[in-house]
Amino acid sequence: MNSVGKSWLLLTGLIVFYIIYLLFGALVFSSIERPVEEQLRRDMDALKQEFLNQSCVSAASLENFLLRVLTANKYGVSVLRNSSVTSNWDLASSMFFANTLVTTVGYGHTTPLSDTGKAFSIVYALIGVPFTMLVLTACVQRIMYPLVIAPVCLLQRSGLEPRPATVVHFVLLLVLVVLCFFLTPAAVFSVVEVSWSFLDGLYFSFISLCTIGLGDFVPGTQPGQKYRPLYQVAVMVYLFVGLMMMYLLLRTFHKMSDLHGLTSFLQLPRCEDSDVDEDREPIVDGDSRTANHVTEKTASRHLDPASQPSYNTINKG
Amino acid sequence: MNSVGKSWLLLTGLIVFYIIYLLFGALVFSSIERPVEEQLRRDMDALKQEFLNQSCVSAASLENFLLRVLTANKYGVSVLRNSSVTSNWDLASSMFFANTLVTTVGYGHTTPLSDTGKAFSIVYALIGVPFTMLVLTACVQRIMYPLVIAPVCLLQRSGLEPRPATVVHFVLLLVLVVLCFFLTPAAVFSVVEVSWSFLDGLYFSFISLCTIGLGDFVPGTQPGQKYRPLYQVAVMVYLFVGLMMMYLLLRTFHKMSDLHGLTSFLQLPRCEDSDVDEDREPIVDGDSRTANHVTEKTASRHLDPASQPSYNTINKG
């Protein structure tokens, strides 16, 4: 098999394994949390019934009742009649939770109730977060050529200078991402979710794709939604592809900043990390392009005495 | 002023500006959200009083009451008597919220109520998230030498081979981070926060420093806590330094993987991004170290036809 085939096989393997990992997480979370949730739900129903049966409501009994209601609500168990049909820990919801864990979005609209669930969350995220970053990086690498390198090349061929070409390309990419991953989803969410306005949808998309994940708006949590599991899977795919595009945007911006000397102005590591250059400086010294780069780096050299043996001078072979 | 001085001045400037940015966000959030929150709080008090005054509690009236209670609770407004003293939008809490936005932790224990607040959150995070990444990167760059390069160098001087030295160093760094940023804070939280166990503290530290931020455990939200603003600032500092250490750990791991050929096995970009190498290949070809690196890259070349003009071949000068 040639190397392109191998590379795609590796990517497919990674994605398949990613889905299996999410399913595995979903199954474990579901089996750990569902019994605890059901117990809490039964307790809440009993509590509500007991509250209704008492002849007069005193301030103290109301306070006590509300305290327990709000605590249960924190864990996603509502006492309201029409929201008690679905579980927060069915397979689709558990997978949604697992997904928000490993992508670090973390809405927190449902959280593990039991100590076992909390401990498993830690272990699951410990493996899942780096693994998700790996899958995202591998995917971004594959879309770099069609979405970044080829368009910039096309713009240059059409007569633009290299630097303006990258700026024009970045602006176009930004417009595309905003349109496809913010405005369109916002419009869709404002239609699908009854109580969401367009701003709410936009706010959700933004807060999610920045991995902030406040969790005040979470799709698929309203009572009586049709095809809820399917909808949740669709949102998960949207989140994954959206995060991929955000990462692509970030990398493109970083590369553009390099090209315009912004990163060296801020004395930040270049997208092409400077460590490797230090290794090869004596060899590339004659190259005119590197000459001023070397001058730029004399400053950072003081911060990082590369004359001593270090990570940078260790042979990779 | 020499370049070291300049570099530190830049870093100090960045950090000062970061704090100003957080304060500015806190002031805006506080001024937008506080009146809305107070109105909601008054409404909830009236609702509760009205509920208590009615002669008999029917299922329908309870349902309606609970619906409004739970909606208000979603925005951090509780009807419970002892939690109504403090606002979620005082200066310290607003700053804490601003901090969780820009670090992408996003607990969501308090969320903007008004449309203005939501729109401002988007704009604020749009600038704040990249800026925070910038400050974090700049800080990590400064601690790279004392915490990574110098110790590895020391281990090598003490007779270890380069590769084992980096592994030993990474393990030591990992132990240090786990001890100082997970176990110790967990112990502190389990003492300071009345209802938290040690596992809860550990769970909070982990969920926060991975920027998942579920928000089921948030320090400084219990009623009647002493020195709450000071405590919240301390947590913010902990989060920032913790994130810095996580980033350092990630970079160190990435560098170690490079050295052990793990990144090239997974066909991922090396920590020292490969793009720049492609530029210089003809020049460094004679170097024995690069020889096998070139072979490795022949595979990725197929994916990314560097023979055409692209980002990689644009002159940086």
PDB file of C-alpha atoms in Angstrom, chain A residues 127-305:
ATOM      1  CA  ILE A 127      -7.154   9.662  27.906  1.00  0.00           C
ATOM      2  CA  GLY A 128      -9.922  11.213  25.825  1.00  0.00           C
ATOM      3  CA  VAL A 129      -8.811  14.835  25.743  1.00  0.00           C
ATOM      4  CA  PRO A 130      -5.321  14.213  24.278  1.00  0.00           C
ATOM      5  CA  PHE A 131      -6.778  11.583  21.949  1.00  0.00           C
ATOM      6  CA  THR A 132      -9.406  14.033  20.638  1.00  0.00           C
ATOM      7  CA  MET A 133      -6.671  16.633  20.078  1.00  0.00           C
ATOM      8  CA  LEU A 134      -4.757  13.972  18.114  1.00  0.00           C
ATOM      9  CA  VAL A 135      -7.757  13.128  15.922  1.00  0.00           C
ATOM     10  CA  LEU A 136      -8.515  16.829  15.378  1.00  0.00           C
ATOM     11  CA  THR A 137      -4.883  17.554  14.451  1.00  0.00           C
ATOM     12  CA  ALA A 138      -4.785  14.603  12.043  1.00  0.00           C
ATOM     13  CA  CYS A 139      -8.023  15.786  10.389  1.00  0.00           C
ATOM     14  CA  VAL A 140      -6.869  19.410  10.145  1.00  0.00           C
ATOM     15  CA  GLN A 141      -3.650  18.232   8.507  1.00  0.00           C
ATOM     16  CA  ARG A 142      -5.703  16.579   5.752  1.00  0.00           C
ATOM     17  CA  ILE A 143      -7.874  19.622   5.066  1.00  0.00           C
ATOM     18  CA  MET A 144      -4.900  22.026   5.096  1.00  0.00           C
ATOM     19  CA  TYR A 145      -4.163  21.405   1.417  1.00  0.00           C
ATOM     20  CA  PRO A 146      -7.652  21.859  -0.107  1.00  0.00           C
ATOM     21  CA  LEU A 147      -8.654  24.721   2.190  1.00  0.00           C
ATOM     22  CA  VAL A 148      -5.424  26.631   2.781  1.00  0.00           C
ATOM     23  CA  ILE A 149      -2.489  25.751   0.560  1.00  0.00           C
ATOM     24  CA  ALA A 150      -4.374  25.306  -2.742  1.00  0.00           C
ATOM     25  CA  PRO A 151      -6.460  28.512  -2.431  1.00  0.00           C
ATOM     26  CA  VAL A 152      -3.417  30.627  -1.476  1.00  0.00           C
ATOM     27  CA  CYS A 153      -1.587  29.153  -4.455  1.00  0.00           C
ATOM     28  CA  LEU A 154      -4.554  29.980  -6.703  1.00  0.00           C
ATOM     29  CA  LEU A 155      -4.667  33.566  -5.419  1.00  0.00           C
ATOM     30  CA  GLN A 156      -0.946  33.940  -6.101  1.00  0.00           C
ATOM     31  CA  ARG A 157      -1.336  32.567  -9.625  1.00  0.00           C
ATOM     32  CA  SER A 158      -4.090  35.114 -10.252  1.00  0.00           C
ATOM     33  CA  GLY A 159      -1.477  37.830  -9.724  1.00  0.00           C
ATOM     34  CA  LEU A 160      -1.597  38.656  -6.005  1.00  0.00           C
ATOM     35  CA  GLU A 161       1.622  39.171  -4.052  1.00  0.00           C
ATOM     36  CA  PRO A 162       2.308  36.428  -1.444  1.00  0.00           C
ATOM     37  CA  ARG A 163       1.497  38.508   1.640  1.00  0.00           C
ATOM     38  CA  PRO A 164      -1.774  40.061   0.412  1.00  0.00           C
ATOM     39  CA  ALA A 165      -2.737  36.633  -0.953  1.00  0.00           C
ATOM     40  CA  THR A 166      -2.558  35.115   2.545  1.00  0.00           C
ATOM     41  CA  VAL A 167      -4.567  37.994   4.009  1.00  0.00           C
ATOM     42  CA  VAL A 168      -7.262  37.729   1.311  1.00  0.00           C
ATOM     43  CA  HIS A 169      -7.359  33.955   1.811  1.00  0.00           C
ATOM     44  CA  PHE A 170      -7.664  34.279   5.585  1.00  0.00           C
ATOM     45  CA  VAL A 171     -10.526  36.765   5.283  1.00  0.00           C
ATOM     46  CA  LEU A 172     -12.327  34.473   2.814  1.00  0.00           C
ATOM     47  CA  LEU A 173     -11.815  31.452   5.095  1.00  0.00           C
ATOM     48  CA  LEU A 174     -13.067  33.453   8.070  1.00  0.00           C
ATOM     49  CA  VAL A 175     -16.209  34.516   6.181  1.00  0.00           C
ATOM     50  CA  LEU A 176     -16.805  30.899   5.133  1.00  0.00           C
ATOM     51  CA  VAL A 177     -16.422  29.604   8.695  1.00  0.00           C
ATOM     52  CA  VAL A 178     -18.640  32.334  10.182  1.00  0.00           C
ATOM     53  CA  LEU A 179     -21.291  31.645   7.559  1.00  0.00           C
ATOM     54  CA  CYS A 180     -21.239  27.829   7.710  1.00  0.00           C
ATOM     55  CA  PHE A 181     -20.455  27.250  11.380  1.00  0.00           C
ATOM     56  CA  PHE A 182     -22.013  30.216  13.162  1.00  0.00           C
ATOM     57  CA  LEU A 183     -24.766  31.951  11.209  1.00  0.00           C
ATOM     58  CA  THR A 184     -26.324  28.892   9.503  1.00  0.00           C
ATOM     59  CA  PRO A 185     -26.335  26.718  12.664  1.00  0.00           C
ATOM     60  CA  ALA A 186     -27.709  29.682  14.642  1.00  0.00           C
ATOM     61  CA  ALA A 187     -30.592  29.919  12.170  1.00  0.00           C
ATOM     62  CA  VAL A 188     -31.168  26.153  12.346  1.00  0.00           C
ATOM     63  CA  PHE A 189     -31.118  26.131  16.153  1.00  0.00           C
ATOM     64  CA  SER A 190     -33.523  29.062  16.353  1.00  0.00           C
ATOM     65  CA  VAL A 191     -35.986  27.007  14.274  1.00  0.00           C
ATOM     66  CA  VAL A 192     -35.452  23.589  15.918  1.00  0.00           C
ATOM     67  CA  GLU A 193     -35.275  24.762  19.529  1.00  0.00           C
ATOM     68  CA  VAL A 194     -38.605  26.401  20.348  1.00  0.00           C
ATOM     69  CA  SER A 195     -37.426  28.887  22.945  1.00  0.00           C
ATOM     70  CA  TRP A 196     -34.183  29.988  21.258  1.00  0.00           C
ATOM     71  CA  SER A 197     -33.820  33.271  19.409  1.00  0.00           C
ATOM     72  CA  PHE A 198     -31.267  33.735  16.612  1.00  0.00           C
ATOM     73  CA  LEU A 199     -28.941  35.449  19.090  1.00  0.00           C
ATOM     74  CA  ASP A 200     -29.304  32.478  21.451  1.00  0.00           C
ATOM     75  CA  GLY A 201     -28.298  30.134  18.610  1.00  0.00           C
ATOM     76  CA  LEU A 202     -25.317  32.307  17.696  1.00  0.00           C
ATOM     77  CA  TYR A 203     -24.344  32.560  21.360  1.00  0.00           C
ATOM     78  CA  PHE A 204     -24.557  28.763  21.690  1.00  0.00           C
ATOM     79  CA  SER A 205     -22.439  28.168  18.556  1.00  0.00           C
ATOM     80  CA  PHE A 206     -19.807  30.648  19.666  1.00  0.00           C
ATOM     81  CA  ILE A 207     -19.634  29.504  23.297  1.00  0.00           C
ATOM     82  CA  SER A 208     -19.402  25.874  22.106  1.00  0.00           C
ATOM     83  CA  LEU A 209     -16.817  26.231  19.335  1.00  0.00           C
ATOM     84  CA  CYS A 210     -14.554  28.249  21.641  1.00  0.00           C
ATOM     85  CA  THR A 211     -14.883  25.224  24.011  1.00  0.00           C
ATOM     86  CA  ILE A 212     -16.154  27.583  26.734  1.00  0.00           C
ATOM     87  CA  GLY A 213     -19.395  25.603  26.999  1.00  0.00           C
ATOM     88  CA  LEU A 214     -21.351  27.543  29.605  1.00  0.00           C
ATOM     89  CA  GLY A 215     -24.273  25.161  29.265  1.00  0.00           C
ATOM     90  CA  ASP A 216     -27.102  27.678  29.609  1.00  0.00           C
ATOM     91  CA  PHE A 217     -28.201  26.641  26.117  1.00  0.00           C
ATOM     92  CA  VAL A 218     -27.835  22.963  25.237  1.00  0.00           C
ATOM     93  CA  PRO A 219     -29.619  21.511  22.196  1.00  0.00           C
ATOM     94  CA  GLY A 220     -31.847  18.490  22.679  1.00  0.00           C
ATOM     95  CA  THR A 221     -32.743  19.113  26.306  1.00  0.00           C
ATOM     96  CA  GLN A 222     -36.253  20.441  25.823  1.00  0.00           C
ATOM     97  CA  PRO A 223     -39.067  18.048  26.713  1.00  0.00           C
ATOM     98  CA  GLY A 224     -40.865  16.206  23.952  1.00  0.00           C
ATOM     99  CA  GLN A 225     -38.313  16.763  21.186  1.00  0.00           C
ATOM    100  CA  LYS A 226     -38.676  14.404  18.231  1.00  0.00           C
ATOM    101  CA  TYR A 227     -35.765  12.209  17.090  1.00  0.00           C
ATOM    102  CA  ARG A 228     -33.779  13.426  20.112  1.00  0.00           C
ATOM    103  CA  PRO A 229     -30.952  10.830  19.902  1.00  0.00           C
ATOM    104  CA  LEU A 230     -30.464  11.541  16.186  1.00  0.00           C
ATOM    105  CA  TYR A 231     -30.485  15.268  16.857  1.00  0.00           C
ATOM    106  CA  GLN A 232     -27.881  14.870  19.598  1.00  0.00           C
ATOM    107  CA  VAL A 233     -25.623  12.878  17.275  1.00  0.00           C
ATOM    108  CA  ALA A 234     -26.022  15.608  14.624  1.00  0.00           C
ATOM    109  CA  VAL A 235     -25.008  18.258  17.173  1.00  0.00           C
ATOM    110  CA  MET A 236     -21.981  16.140  18.124  1.00  0.00           C
ATOM    111  CA  VAL A 237     -20.881  15.953  14.491  1.00  0.00           C
ATOM    112  CA  TYR A 238     -21.427  19.700  14.149  1.00  0.00           C
ATOM    113  CA  LEU A 239     -19.288  20.322  17.240  1.00  0.00           C
ATOM    114  CA  PHE A 240     -16.481  18.086  15.992  1.00  0.00           C
ATOM    115  CA  VAL A 241     -16.348  19.564  12.480  1.00  0.00           C
ATOM    116  CA  GLY A 242     -16.752  23.054  13.936  1.00  0.00           C
ATOM    117  CA  LEU A 243     -13.830  22.556  16.295  1.00  0.00           C
ATOM    118  CA  MET A 244     -11.779  21.257  13.369  1.00  0.00           C
ATOM    119  CA  MET A 245     -12.534  24.425  11.402  1.00  0.00           C
ATOM    120  CA  MET A 246     -11.709  26.623  14.399  1.00  0.00           C
ATOM    121  CA  TYR A 247      -8.381  24.845  14.718  1.00  0.00           C
ATOM    122  CA  LEU A 248      -7.752  25.280  10.978  1.00  0.00           C
ATOM    123  CA  LEU A 249      -8.556  28.976  11.299  1.00  0.00           C
ATOM    124  CA  LEU A 250      -6.171  29.303  14.227  1.00  0.00           C
ATOM    125  CA  ARG A 251      -3.349  27.549  12.377  1.00  0.00           C
ATOM    126  CA  THR A 252      -3.928  29.649   9.254  1.00  0.00           C
ATOM    127  CA  PHE A 253      -3.892  32.806  11.369  1.00  0.00           C
ATOM    128  CA  HIS A 254      -0.699  31.694  13.090  1.00  0.00           C
ATOM    129  CA  LYS A 255       0.964  30.994   9.734  1.00  0.00           C
ATOM    130  CA  MET A 256      -0.187  34.379   8.406  1.00  0.00           C
ATOM    131  CA  SER A 257       1.173  36.103  11.521  1.00  0.00           C
ATOM    132  CA  ASP A 258       4.516  34.386  10.962  1.00  0.00           C
ATOM    133  CA  LEU A 259       4.616  35.662   7.433  1.00  0.00           C
ATOM    134  CA  HIS A 260       3.905  39.215   8.564  1.00  0.00           C
ATOM    135  CA  GLY A 261       6.460  39.051  11.369  1.00  0.00           C
ATOM    136  CA  LEU A 262       3.801  39.428  14.085  1.00  0.00           C
ATOM    137  CA  THR A 263       4.914  36.425  16.120  1.00  0.00           C
ATOM    138  CA  SER A 264       8.548  37.494  16.172  1.00  0.00           C
ATOM    139  CA  PHE A 265       7.433  41.007  17.225  1.00  0.00           C
ATOM    140  CA  LEU A 266       5.688  39.459  20.220  1.00  0.00           C
ATOM    141  CA  GLN A 267       8.671  37.137  20.739  1.00  0.00           C
ATOM    142  CA  LEU A 268       6.402  34.126  20.500  1.00  0.00           C
ATOM    143  CA  PRO A 269       7.362  30.761  19.049  1.00  0.00           C
ATOM    144  CA  ARG A 270       6.787  30.804  15.322  1.00  0.00           C
ATOM    145  CA  CYS A 271       4.276  28.392  13.827  1.00  0.00           C
ATOM    146  CA  GLU A 272       7.366  26.672  12.538  1.00  0.00           C
ATOM    147  CA  ASP A 273       8.870  26.457  16.032  1.00  0.00           C
ATOM    148  CA  SER A 274      12.238  28.150  16.233  1.00  0.00           C
ATOM    149  CA  ASP A 275      13.980  25.307  18.058  1.00  0.00           C
ATOM    150  CA  VAL A 276      14.731  23.346  14.932  1.00  0.00           C
ATOM    151  CA  ASP A 277      16.225  26.374  13.223  1.00  0.00           C
ATOM    152  CA  GLU A 278      18.766  26.819  15.977  1.00  0.00           C
ATOM    153  CA  ASP A 279      19.983  23.368  15.181  1.00  0.00           C
ATOM    154  CA  ARG A 280      20.637  24.168  11.579  1.00  0.00           C
ATOM    155  CA  GLU A 281      21.774  27.729  11.675  1.00  0.00           C
ATOM    156  CA  PRO A 282      25.403  27.131  10.727  1.00  0.00           C
ATOM    157  CA  ILE A 283      24.209  25.300   7.615  1.00  0.00           C
ATOM    158  CA  VAL A 284      21.583  27.736   6.432  1.00  0.00           C
ATOM    159  CA  ASP A 285      23.580  30.846   7.334  1.00  0.00           C
ATOM    160  CA  GLY A 286      24.463  31.592   3.744  1.00  0.00           C
ATOM    161  CA  ASP A 287      20.831  31.737   2.742  1.00  0.00           C
ATOM    162  CA  SER A 288      19.680  35.334   2.318  1.00  0.00           C
ATOM    163  CA  ARG A 289      16.186  34.581   3.614  1.00  0.00           C
ATOM    164  CA  THR A 290      17.465  33.329   6.930  1.00  0.00           C
ATOM    165  CA  ALA A 291      19.894  36.176   7.448  1.00  0.00           C
ATOM    166  CA  ASN A 292      17.459  38.625   9.022  1.00  0.00           C
ATOM    167  CA  HIS A 293      15.710  35.808  10.812  1.00  0.00           C
ATOM    168  CA  VAL A 294      18.975  35.074  12.587  1.00  0.00           C
ATOM    169  CA  THR A 295      19.204  38.704  13.685  1.00  0.00           C
ATOM    170  CA  GLU A 296      15.665  38.531  15.060  1.00  0.00           C
ATOM    171  CA  LYS A 297      16.579  35.479  17.017  1.00  0.00           C
ATOM    172  CA  THR A 298      19.675  36.906  18.635  1.00  0.00           C
ATOM    173  CA  ALA A 299      17.285  38.579  21.071  1.00  0.00           C
ATOM    174  CA  SER A 300      15.521  35.409  22.108  1.00  0.00           C
ATOM    175  CA  ARG A 301      18.855  33.614  22.355  1.00  0.00           C
ATOM    176  CA  HIS A 302      19.561  35.548  25.563  1.00  0.00           C
ATOM    177  CA  LEU A 303      16.455  34.102  27.123  1.00  0.00           C
ATOM    178  CA  ASP A 304      17.235  30.593  26.168  1.00  0.00           C
ATOM    179  CA  PRO A 305      20.951  29.771  26.314  1.00  0.00           C
TER     180      PRO A 305
END
